[in-house]
Coordinates of C-alpha atoms and ligand atoms in Angstrom, one line a residue:
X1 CA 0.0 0.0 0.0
X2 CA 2.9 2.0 1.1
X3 CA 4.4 1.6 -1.4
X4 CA 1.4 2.0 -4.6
X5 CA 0.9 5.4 -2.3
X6 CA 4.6 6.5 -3.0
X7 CA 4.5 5.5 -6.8
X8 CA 1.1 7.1 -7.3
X9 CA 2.6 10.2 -5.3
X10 CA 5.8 9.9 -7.6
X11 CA 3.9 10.0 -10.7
X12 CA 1.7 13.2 -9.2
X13 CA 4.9 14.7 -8.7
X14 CA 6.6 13.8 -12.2
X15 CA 3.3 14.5 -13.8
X16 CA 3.7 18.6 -11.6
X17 CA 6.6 18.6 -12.8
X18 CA 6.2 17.9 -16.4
X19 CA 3.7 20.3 -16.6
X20 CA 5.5 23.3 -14.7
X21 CA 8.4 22.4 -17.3
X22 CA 5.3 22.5 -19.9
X23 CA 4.1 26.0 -19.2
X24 CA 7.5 27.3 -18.5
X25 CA 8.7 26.4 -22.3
X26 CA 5.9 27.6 -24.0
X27 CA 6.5 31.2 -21.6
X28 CA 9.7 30.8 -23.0
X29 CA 8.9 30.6 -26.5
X30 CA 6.3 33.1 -26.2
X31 CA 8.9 35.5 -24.9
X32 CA 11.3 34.5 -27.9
X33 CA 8.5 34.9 -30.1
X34 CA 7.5 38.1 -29.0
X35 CA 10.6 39.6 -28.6
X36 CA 12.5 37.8 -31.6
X37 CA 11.7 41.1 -33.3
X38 CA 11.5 43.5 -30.6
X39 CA 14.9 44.9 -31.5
X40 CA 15.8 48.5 -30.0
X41 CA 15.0 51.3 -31.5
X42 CA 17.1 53.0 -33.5
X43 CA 18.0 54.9 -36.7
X44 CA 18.8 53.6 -40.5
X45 CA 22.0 52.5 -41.5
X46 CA 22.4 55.7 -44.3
X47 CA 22.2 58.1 -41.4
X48 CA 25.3 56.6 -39.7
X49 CA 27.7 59.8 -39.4
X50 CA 31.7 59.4 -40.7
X51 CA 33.5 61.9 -38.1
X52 CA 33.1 62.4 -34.7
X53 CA 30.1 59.2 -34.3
X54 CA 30.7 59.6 -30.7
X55 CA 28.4 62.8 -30.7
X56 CA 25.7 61.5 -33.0
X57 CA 25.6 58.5 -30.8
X58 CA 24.7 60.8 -28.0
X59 CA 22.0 62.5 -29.7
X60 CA 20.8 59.2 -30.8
X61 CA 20.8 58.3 -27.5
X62 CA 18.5 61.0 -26.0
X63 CA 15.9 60.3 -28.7
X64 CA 15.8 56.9 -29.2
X65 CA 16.6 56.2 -25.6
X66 CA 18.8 54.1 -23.5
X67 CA 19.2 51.1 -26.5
X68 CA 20.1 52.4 -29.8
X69 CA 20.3 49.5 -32.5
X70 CA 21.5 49.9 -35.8
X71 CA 19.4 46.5 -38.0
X72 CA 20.9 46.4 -40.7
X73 CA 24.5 46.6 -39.2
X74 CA 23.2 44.7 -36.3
X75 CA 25.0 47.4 -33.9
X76 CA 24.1 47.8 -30.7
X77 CA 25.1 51.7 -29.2
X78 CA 25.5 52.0 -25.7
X79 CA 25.2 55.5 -24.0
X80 CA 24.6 54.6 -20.5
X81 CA 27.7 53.3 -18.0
X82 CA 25.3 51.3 -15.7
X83 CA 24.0 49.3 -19.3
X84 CA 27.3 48.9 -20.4
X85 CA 27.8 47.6 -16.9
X86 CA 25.0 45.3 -17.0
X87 CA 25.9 44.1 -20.4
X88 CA 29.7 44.4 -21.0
X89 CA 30.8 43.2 -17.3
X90 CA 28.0 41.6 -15.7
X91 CA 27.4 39.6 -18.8
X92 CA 30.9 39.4 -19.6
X93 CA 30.7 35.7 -21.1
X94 CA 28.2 36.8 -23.9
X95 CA 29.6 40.0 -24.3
X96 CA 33.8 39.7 -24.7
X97 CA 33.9 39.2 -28.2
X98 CA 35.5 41.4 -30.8
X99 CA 33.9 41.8 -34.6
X100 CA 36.6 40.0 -36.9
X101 CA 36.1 40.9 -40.8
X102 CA 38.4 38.3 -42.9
X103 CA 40.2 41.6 -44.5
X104 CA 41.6 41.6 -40.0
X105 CA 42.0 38.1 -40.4
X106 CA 43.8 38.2 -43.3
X107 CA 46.0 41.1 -42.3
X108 CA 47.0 39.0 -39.1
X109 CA 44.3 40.0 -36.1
X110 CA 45.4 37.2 -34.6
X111 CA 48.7 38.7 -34.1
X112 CA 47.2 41.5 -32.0
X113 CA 45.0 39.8 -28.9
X114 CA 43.4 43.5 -28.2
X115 CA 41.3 43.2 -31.6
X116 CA 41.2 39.1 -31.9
X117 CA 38.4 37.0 -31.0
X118 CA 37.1 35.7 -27.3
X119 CA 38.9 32.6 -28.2
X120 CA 41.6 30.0 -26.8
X121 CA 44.2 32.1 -28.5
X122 CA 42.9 35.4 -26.9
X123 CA 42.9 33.9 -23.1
X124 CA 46.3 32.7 -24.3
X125 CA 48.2 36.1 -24.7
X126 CA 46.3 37.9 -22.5
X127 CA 47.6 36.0 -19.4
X128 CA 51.2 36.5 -20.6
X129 CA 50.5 40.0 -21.1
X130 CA 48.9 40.4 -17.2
X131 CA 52.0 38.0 -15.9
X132 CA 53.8 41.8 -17.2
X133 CA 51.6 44.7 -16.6
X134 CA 49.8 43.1 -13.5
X135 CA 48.8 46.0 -10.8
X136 CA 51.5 44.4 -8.3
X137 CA 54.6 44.2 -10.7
X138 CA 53.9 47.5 -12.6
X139 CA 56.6 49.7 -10.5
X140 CA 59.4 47.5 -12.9
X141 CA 58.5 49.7 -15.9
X142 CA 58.8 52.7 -13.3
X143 CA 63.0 53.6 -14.1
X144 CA 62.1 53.3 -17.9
X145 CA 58.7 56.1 -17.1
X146 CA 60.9 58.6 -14.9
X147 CA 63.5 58.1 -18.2
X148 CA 61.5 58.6 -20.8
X149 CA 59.4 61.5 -18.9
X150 CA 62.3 63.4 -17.7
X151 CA 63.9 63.2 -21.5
X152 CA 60.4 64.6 -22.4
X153 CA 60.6 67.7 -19.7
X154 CA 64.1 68.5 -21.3
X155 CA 62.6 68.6 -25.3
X156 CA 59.8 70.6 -24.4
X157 CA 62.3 72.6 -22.2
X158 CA 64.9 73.0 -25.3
X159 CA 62.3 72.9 -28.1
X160 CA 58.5 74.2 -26.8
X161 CA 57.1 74.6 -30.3
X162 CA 57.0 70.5 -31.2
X163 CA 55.8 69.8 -28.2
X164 CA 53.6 67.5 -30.1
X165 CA 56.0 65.6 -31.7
X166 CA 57.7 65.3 -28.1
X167 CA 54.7 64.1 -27.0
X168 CA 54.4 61.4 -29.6
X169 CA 58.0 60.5 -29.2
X170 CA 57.7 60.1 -25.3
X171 CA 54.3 57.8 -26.2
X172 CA 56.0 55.7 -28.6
X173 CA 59.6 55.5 -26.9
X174 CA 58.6 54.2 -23.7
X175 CA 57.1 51.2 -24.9
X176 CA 60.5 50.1 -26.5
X177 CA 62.6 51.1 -23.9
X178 CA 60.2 49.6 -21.0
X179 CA 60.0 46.2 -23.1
X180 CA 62.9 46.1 -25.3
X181 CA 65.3 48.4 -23.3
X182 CA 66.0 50.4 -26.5
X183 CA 66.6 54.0 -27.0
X184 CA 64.4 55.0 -29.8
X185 CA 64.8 58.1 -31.8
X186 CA 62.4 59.2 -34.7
X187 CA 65.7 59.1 -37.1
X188 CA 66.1 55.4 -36.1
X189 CA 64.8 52.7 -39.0
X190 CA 63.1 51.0 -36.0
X191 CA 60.9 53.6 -35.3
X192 CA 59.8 54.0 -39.1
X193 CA 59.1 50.2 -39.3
X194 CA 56.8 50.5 -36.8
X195 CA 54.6 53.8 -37.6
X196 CA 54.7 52.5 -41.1
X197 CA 53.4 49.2 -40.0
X198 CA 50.7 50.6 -37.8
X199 CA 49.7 53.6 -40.4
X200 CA 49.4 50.2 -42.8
X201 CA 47.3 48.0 -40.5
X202 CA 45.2 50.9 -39.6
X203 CA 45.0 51.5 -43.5
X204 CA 43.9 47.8 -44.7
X205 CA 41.4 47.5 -41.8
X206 CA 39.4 50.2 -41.8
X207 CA 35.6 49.6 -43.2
X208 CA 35.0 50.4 -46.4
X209 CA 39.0 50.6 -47.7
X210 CA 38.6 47.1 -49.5
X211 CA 34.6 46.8 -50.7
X212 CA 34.8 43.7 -52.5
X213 CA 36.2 41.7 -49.5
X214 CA 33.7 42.8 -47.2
X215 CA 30.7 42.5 -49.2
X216 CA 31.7 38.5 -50.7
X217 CA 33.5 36.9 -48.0
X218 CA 34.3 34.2 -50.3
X219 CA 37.1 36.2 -52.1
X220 CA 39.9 35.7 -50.0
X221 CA 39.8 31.9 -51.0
X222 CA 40.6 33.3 -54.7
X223 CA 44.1 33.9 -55.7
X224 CA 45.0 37.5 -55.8
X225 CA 45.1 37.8 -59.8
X226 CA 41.0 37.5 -59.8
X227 CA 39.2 40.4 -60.2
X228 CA 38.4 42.3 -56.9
X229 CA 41.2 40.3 -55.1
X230 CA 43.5 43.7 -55.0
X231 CA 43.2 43.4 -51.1
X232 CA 45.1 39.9 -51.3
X233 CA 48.5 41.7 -51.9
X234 CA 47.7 44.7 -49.3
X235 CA 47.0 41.8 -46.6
X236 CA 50.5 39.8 -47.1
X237 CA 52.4 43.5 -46.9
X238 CA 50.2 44.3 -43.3
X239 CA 51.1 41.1 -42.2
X240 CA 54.7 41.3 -43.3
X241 CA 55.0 44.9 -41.9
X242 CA 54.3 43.1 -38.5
X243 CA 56.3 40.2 -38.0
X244 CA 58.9 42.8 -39.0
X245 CA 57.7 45.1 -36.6
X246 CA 57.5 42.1 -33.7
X247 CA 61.3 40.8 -34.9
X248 CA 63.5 43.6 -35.2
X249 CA 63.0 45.1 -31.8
X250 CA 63.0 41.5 -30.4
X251 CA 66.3 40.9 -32.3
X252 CA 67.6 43.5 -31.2
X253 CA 67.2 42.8 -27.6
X254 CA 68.2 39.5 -28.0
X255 CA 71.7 40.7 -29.3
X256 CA 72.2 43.5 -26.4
X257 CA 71.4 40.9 -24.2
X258 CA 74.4 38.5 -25.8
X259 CA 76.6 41.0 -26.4
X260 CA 76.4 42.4 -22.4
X261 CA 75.4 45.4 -23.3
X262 CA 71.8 45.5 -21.7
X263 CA 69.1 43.5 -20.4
X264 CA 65.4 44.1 -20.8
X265 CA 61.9 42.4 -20.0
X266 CA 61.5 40.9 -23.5
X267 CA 65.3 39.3 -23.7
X268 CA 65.2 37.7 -20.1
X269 CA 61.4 36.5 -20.5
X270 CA 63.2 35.0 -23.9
X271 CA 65.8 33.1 -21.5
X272 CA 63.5 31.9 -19.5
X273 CA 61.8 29.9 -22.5
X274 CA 64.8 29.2 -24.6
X275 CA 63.9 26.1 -26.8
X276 CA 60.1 26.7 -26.6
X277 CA 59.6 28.7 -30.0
X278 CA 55.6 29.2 -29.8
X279 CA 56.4 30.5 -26.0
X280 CA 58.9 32.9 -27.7
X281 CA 56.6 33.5 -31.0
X282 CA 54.1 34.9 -27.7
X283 CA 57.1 36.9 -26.0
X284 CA 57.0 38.7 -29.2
X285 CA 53.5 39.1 -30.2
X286 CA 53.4 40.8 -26.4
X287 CA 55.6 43.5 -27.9
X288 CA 53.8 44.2 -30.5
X289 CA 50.7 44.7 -28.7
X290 CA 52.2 47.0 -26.6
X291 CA 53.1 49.2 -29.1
X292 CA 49.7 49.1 -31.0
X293 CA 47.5 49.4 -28.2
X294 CA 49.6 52.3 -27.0
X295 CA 51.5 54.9 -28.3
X296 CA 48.3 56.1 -29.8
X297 CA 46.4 56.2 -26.7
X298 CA 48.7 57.6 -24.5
X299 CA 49.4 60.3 -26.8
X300 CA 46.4 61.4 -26.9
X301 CA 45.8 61.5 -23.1
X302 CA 49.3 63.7 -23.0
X303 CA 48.2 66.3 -25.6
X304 CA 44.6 66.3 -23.7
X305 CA 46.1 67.4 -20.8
X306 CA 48.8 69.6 -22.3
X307 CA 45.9 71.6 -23.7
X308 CA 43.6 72.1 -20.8
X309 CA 46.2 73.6 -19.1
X310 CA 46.6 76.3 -21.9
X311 CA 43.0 76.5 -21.4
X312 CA 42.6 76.5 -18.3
X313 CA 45.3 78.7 -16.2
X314 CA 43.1 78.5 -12.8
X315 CA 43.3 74.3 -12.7
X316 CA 46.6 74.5 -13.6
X317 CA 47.9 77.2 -11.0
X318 CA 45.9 75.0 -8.2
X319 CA 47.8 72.4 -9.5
X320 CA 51.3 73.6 -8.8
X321 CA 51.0 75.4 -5.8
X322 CA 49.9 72.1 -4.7
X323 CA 53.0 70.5 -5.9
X324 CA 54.8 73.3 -4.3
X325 CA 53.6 73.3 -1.0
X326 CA 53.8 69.5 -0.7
X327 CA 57.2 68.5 -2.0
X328 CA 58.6 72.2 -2.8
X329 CA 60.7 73.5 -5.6
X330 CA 63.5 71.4 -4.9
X331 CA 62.6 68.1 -6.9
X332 CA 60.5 66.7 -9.3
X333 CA 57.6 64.7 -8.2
X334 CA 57.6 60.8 -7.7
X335 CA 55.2 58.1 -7.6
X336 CA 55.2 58.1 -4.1
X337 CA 53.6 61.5 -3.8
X338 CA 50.6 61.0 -5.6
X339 CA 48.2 60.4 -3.0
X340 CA 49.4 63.5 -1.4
X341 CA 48.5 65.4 -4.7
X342 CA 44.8 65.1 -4.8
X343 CA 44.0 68.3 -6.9
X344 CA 46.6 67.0 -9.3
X345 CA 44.8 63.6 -9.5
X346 CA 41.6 65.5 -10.3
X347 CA 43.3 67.4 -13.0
X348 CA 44.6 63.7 -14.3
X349 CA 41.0 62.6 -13.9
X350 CA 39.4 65.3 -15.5
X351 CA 41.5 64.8 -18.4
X352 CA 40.4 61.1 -18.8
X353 CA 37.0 62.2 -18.6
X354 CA 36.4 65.0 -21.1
X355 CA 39.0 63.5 -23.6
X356 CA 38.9 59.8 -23.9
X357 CA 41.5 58.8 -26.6
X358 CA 39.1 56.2 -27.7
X359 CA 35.3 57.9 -27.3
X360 CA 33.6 55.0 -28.6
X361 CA 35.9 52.3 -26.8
X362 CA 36.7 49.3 -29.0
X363 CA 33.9 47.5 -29.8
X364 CA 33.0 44.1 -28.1
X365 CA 30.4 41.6 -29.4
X366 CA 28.5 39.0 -28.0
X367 CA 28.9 35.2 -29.1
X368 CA 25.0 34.4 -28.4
X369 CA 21.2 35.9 -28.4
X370 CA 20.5 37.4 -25.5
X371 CA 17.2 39.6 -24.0
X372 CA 17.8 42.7 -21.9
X373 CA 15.4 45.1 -20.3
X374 CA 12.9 43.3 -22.8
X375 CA 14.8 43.0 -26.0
X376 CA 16.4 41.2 -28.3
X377 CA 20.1 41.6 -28.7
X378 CA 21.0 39.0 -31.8
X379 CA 24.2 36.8 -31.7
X380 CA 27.2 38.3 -33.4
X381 CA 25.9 42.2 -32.5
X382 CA 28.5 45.0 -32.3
X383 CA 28.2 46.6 -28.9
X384 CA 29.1 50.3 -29.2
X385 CA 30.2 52.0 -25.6
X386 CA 29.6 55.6 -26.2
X387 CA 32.2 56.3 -23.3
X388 CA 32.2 59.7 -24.8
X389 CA 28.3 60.4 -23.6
X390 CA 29.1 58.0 -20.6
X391 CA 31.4 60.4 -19.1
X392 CA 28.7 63.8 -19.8
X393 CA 25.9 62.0 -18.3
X394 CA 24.2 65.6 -16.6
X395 CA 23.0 63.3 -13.6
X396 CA 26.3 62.5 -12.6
X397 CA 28.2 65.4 -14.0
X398 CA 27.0 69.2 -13.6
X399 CA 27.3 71.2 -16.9
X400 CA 29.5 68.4 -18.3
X401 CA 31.1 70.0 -20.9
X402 CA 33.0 71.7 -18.8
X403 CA 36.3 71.3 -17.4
X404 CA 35.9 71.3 -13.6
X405 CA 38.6 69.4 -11.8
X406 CA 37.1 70.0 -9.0
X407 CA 34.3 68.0 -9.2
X408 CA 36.4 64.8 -8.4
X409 CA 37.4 66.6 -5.3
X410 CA 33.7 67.3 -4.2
X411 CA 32.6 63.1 -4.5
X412 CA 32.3 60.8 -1.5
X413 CA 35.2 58.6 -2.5
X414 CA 37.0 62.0 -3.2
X415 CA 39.7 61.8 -6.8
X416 CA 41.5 58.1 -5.1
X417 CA 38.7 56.1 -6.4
X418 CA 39.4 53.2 -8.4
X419 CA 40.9 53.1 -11.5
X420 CA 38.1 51.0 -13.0
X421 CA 36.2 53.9 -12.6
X422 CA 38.2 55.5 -15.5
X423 CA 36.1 54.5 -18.1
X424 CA 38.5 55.9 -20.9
X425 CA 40.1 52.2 -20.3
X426 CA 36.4 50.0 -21.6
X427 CA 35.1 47.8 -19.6
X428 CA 34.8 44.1 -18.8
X429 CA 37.0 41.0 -19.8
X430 CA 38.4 43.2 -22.8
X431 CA 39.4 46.5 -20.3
X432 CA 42.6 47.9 -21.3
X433 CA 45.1 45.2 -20.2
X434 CA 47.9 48.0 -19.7
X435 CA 46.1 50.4 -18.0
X436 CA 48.0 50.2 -14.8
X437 CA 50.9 51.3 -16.7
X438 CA 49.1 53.7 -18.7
X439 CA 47.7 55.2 -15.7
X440 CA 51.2 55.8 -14.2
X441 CA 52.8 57.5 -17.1
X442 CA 50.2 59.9 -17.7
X443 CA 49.6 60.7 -14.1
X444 CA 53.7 61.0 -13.9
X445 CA 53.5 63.1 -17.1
X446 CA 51.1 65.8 -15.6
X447 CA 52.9 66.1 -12.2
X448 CA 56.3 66.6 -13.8
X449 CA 54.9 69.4 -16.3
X450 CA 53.0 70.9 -13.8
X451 CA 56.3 71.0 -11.3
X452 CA 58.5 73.0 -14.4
X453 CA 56.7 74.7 -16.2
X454 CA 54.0 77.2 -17.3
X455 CA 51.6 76.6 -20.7
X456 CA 49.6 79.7 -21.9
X457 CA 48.3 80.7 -25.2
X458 CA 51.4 81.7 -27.2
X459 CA 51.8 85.4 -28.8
X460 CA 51.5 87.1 -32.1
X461 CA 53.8 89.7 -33.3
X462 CA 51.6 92.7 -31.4
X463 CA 52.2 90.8 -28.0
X464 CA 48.1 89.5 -28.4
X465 CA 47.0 86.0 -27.5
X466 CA 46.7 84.0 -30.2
X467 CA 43.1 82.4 -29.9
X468 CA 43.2 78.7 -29.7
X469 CA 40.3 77.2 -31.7
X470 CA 40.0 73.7 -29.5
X471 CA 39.6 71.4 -32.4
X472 CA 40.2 67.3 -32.5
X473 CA 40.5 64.5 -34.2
X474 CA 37.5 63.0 -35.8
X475 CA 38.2 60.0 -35.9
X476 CA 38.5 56.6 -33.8
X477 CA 41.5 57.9 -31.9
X478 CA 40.5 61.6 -30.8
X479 CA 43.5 63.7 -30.1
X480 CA 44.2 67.9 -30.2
X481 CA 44.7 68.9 -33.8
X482 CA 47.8 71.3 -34.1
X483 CA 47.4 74.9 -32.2
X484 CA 50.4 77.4 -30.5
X485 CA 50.8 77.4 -27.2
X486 CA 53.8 79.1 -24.9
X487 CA 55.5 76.6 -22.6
X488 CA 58.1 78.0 -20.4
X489 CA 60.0 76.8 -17.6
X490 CA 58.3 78.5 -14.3
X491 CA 61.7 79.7 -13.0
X492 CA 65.1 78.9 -13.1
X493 CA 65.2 76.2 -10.1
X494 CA 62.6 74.6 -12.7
X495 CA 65.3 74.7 -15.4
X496 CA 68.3 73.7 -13.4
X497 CA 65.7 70.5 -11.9
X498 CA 65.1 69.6 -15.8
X499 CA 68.8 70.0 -16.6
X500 CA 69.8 67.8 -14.1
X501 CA 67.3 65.1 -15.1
X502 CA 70.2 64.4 -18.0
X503 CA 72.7 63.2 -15.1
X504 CA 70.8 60.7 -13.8
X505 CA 70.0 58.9 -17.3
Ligands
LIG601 C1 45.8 56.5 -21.8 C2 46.2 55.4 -22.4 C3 45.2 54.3 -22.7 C4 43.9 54.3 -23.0 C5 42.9 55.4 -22.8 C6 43.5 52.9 -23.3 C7 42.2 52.5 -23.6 C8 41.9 51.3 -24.0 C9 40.5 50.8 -24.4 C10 39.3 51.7 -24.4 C11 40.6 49.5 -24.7 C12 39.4 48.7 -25.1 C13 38.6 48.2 -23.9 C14 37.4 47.4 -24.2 O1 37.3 46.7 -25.2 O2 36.4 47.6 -23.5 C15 41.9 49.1 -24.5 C16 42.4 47.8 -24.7 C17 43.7 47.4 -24.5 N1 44.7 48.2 -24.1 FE1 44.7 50.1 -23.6 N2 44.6 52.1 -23.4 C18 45.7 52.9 -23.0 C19 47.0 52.5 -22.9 C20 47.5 51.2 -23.0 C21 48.8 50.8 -22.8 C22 50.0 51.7 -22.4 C23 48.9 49.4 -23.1 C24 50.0 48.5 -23.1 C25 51.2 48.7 -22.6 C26 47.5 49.0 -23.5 C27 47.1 47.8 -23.8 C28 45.9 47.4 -24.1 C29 45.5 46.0 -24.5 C30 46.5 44.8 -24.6 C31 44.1 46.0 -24.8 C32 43.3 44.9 -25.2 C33 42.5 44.1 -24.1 C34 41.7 43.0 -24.7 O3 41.2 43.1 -25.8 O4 41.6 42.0 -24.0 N3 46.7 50.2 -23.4 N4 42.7 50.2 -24.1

């Protein structure tokens, strides 16, 4: 009896069961069928803009709301940072992939883990990269920072008109003198190879360089004498330019190593996995990343700040009488005085905030359908942060647009807050793998200019300022087109403190 009452209740149970399971699938499919289409809203393709998108994205964004989708490019735009939250970190497994065309393929994406896939290969040289740029062994790159920055304080010092070129020099240098522990000048072959090789990549992968390739996939299977297959030649000269690029540096490491005349990162990481060539193949593909992912970034942080402080003479006066009254006239700052510098970490803040170097991040993508806030976001979609409109959000920031230090100062966690919150570095599994280092050399860079010298708007002949007219870069990488500006050292201890950075090198 017992036991015909269990089976009986078994079967009641199974039978619940079964049916719950029932309802909860059909649910399921209802939802999927009624949000299958339920896209987000969103504009046509033909009124996607070509220059600054980051600002169309944000107008897009207060009419069409907190979704934008694009169907036809299946492009999802993201203005809001607690979305892109949701989306990019808290659903990191969907959303960590990247949008690989074959033309990137073909030019040798997989050679560059910050634009690859979310694949084996990716987790592969991303945890050799964070072995090196890891938050707990970042001071090692500090000797080759207070190097390269102190060379930098002495060109600006001896040549203030190409301060932008400095400024690139100092962006690109460090990385080959961090990594490779070599001296690069502009004149050196080295440093052609590798802006030629980047201005190349750049070139072959932008959308809409190579139509054919884009629009019949099936093309790059051709040989590169059929018709349409032009892109065939300019994809074996990218990918040549960067195993050149990756080799040359690492050669030449390799040899100062042998020869005794230096050690680096790159040439002792080599040692360590002589006779394993896909471990050293890695070692060197790390290099290359480095460089790609950023001398262009940092650049552009280093010419942001340059120019907000020939804009904005009050910040930049807080600035250095803060510097002066907490470690005086008599040095140049160090990383150990940066959590005594608040205002000058909420000039560095500021900077990241108004002038992202990338507005529109690096797009990530997600690897499967997924439903949020009731809709549909289809496998293989583009996901746009807009950290651009992110970082103006008028409930976070007051009057935005404006460049306002201060507010940093004025927050609960005050300017120390974490440097995840600098959304300038993206977001989730895909964040900017070197933004520790990143972090320090621009930080370093501001305190040191702020300690020597003085930026105002330079002169014309009549003694009158010359008005500056505030204008970037359109493009992906957003940067200070050319302007004058007057840089002087603020006194003569400044000068002699500069000077003297040459005997310590
Ligand atoms: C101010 C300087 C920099 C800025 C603003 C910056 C910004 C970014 C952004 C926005 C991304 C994409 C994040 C995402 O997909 O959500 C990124 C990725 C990356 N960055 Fe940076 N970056 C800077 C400097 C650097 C430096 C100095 C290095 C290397 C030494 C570096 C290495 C990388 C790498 C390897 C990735 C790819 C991560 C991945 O795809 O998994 N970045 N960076």
């Amino acid at each position: 009896m017992a036991h015909a009452f269990s089976t009986s209740f078994g079967t009641a149970i199974a039978v619940a069961v079964l049916a719950v399971l029932a309802v909860l699938h059909y649910l399921k499919l209802r939802q999927n069928h009624n949000t299958a289409s339920l896209y987000p809203p969103g504009p046509p393709v033909r009124e996607f803009p070509t220059r600054d998108t980051w600002i169309k994205f944000q107008e897009w964004g207060k009419f069409y709301g907190e979704l934008v989708y694009i169907r036809e490019m299946n492009l999802l735009i993201v203005n809001d940072f607690r979305i892109a939250n949701d989306l990019l970190e808290k659903r990191a497994r969907i959303f960590s992939d990247r949008l690989v065309t074959p033309m990137m393929e073909l030019c040798g994406s997989g050679y560059i883990f910050s634009i690859a896939r979310y694949s084996n290969e990716w987790r592969r040289d991303k945890k050799l990269f964070l072995q090196n740029f890891r938050q707990a062994t970042i001071n090692r790159f500090y000797p080759y920072q207070y190097g390269k920055i102190h060379e930098f304080l002495r060109k600006l010092s001896a040549t203030p008109d190409n301060f932008m070129r400095h400024t690139m020099i100092l962006s690109q240098s460090l990385i080959f003198s961090s990594l490779y522990g070599l001296d690069v000048d502009p004149e050196d072959r080295l440093y052609h190879i590798s802006v030629d090789a980047v201005n190349t990549l750049a070139d072959a992968i932008s959308l809409g360089n190579f139509p054919a390739i884009e629009r019949f996939p099936w093309l790059r299977y051709m040989p590169s004498w059929f018709p349409g297959c032009g892109f065939k030649k300019v994809a074996a000269r990218c990918l040549e330019k960067l195993q050149t690029m990756d080799t040359v540096p690492f050669n030449m490491a390799m040899e100062n190593l042998r020869n005794g005349s230096s050690s680096s990162i790159m040439a002792e990481l080599a040692v360590q996995n002589e006779g394993n060539p896909e471990a050293i193949e890695a070692i060197k593909r790390m290099g290359l990343v480095s460089y790609i992912a950023s001398a262009d970034t940092t650049m552009s942080a280093i010419s942001s700040f340059l120019l907000s402080m020939t804009l904005h003479p009050d910040a930049q006066k807080k600035g250095q009488e803060e510097i002066d009254l907490v470690i005086g006239q008599d040095r140049l700052p160090t990383f150990e005085d940066r959590q005594s510098l608040p205002y000058v970490e909420a000039i560095y803040r500021e900077v990241m905030r108004l002038h992202p170097a990338l507005p529109t991040g690096v797009a990530h993508a997600s690897i499967e359908d997924d439903f949020y806030r009731g809709y549909h976001i289809p496998k293989g979609c583009a996901v746009i942060p807009n950290i651009w409109a992110m970082n103006r959000d008028e409930e976070i920031y007051s009057e935005p647009d404006k460049f306002m230090p201060e507010r940093h100062l004025d927050t609960p966690g005050g300017p120390f807050t974490n440097i995840n919150n600098i959304l300038a570095f993206g977001f989730g599994r895909r964040v900017c793998a070197g933004r520790y280092m990143a972090d320090n050399t621009v930080w370093l860079t501001i305190a040191s200019v702020l300690a020597t010298f003085t930026l105002s708007k330079a002169k014309d002949g009549k003694g009158n300022e010359i008005d500056i007219p505030e204008e970037y870069t359109s493009h992906m990488f957003r940067h200070p087109k050319p302007y004058q500006s007057s840089i002087t050292p603020r006194n003569q201890n400044a000068k002699e403190l500069i000077l003297a950075t040459a005997l310590s090198q």
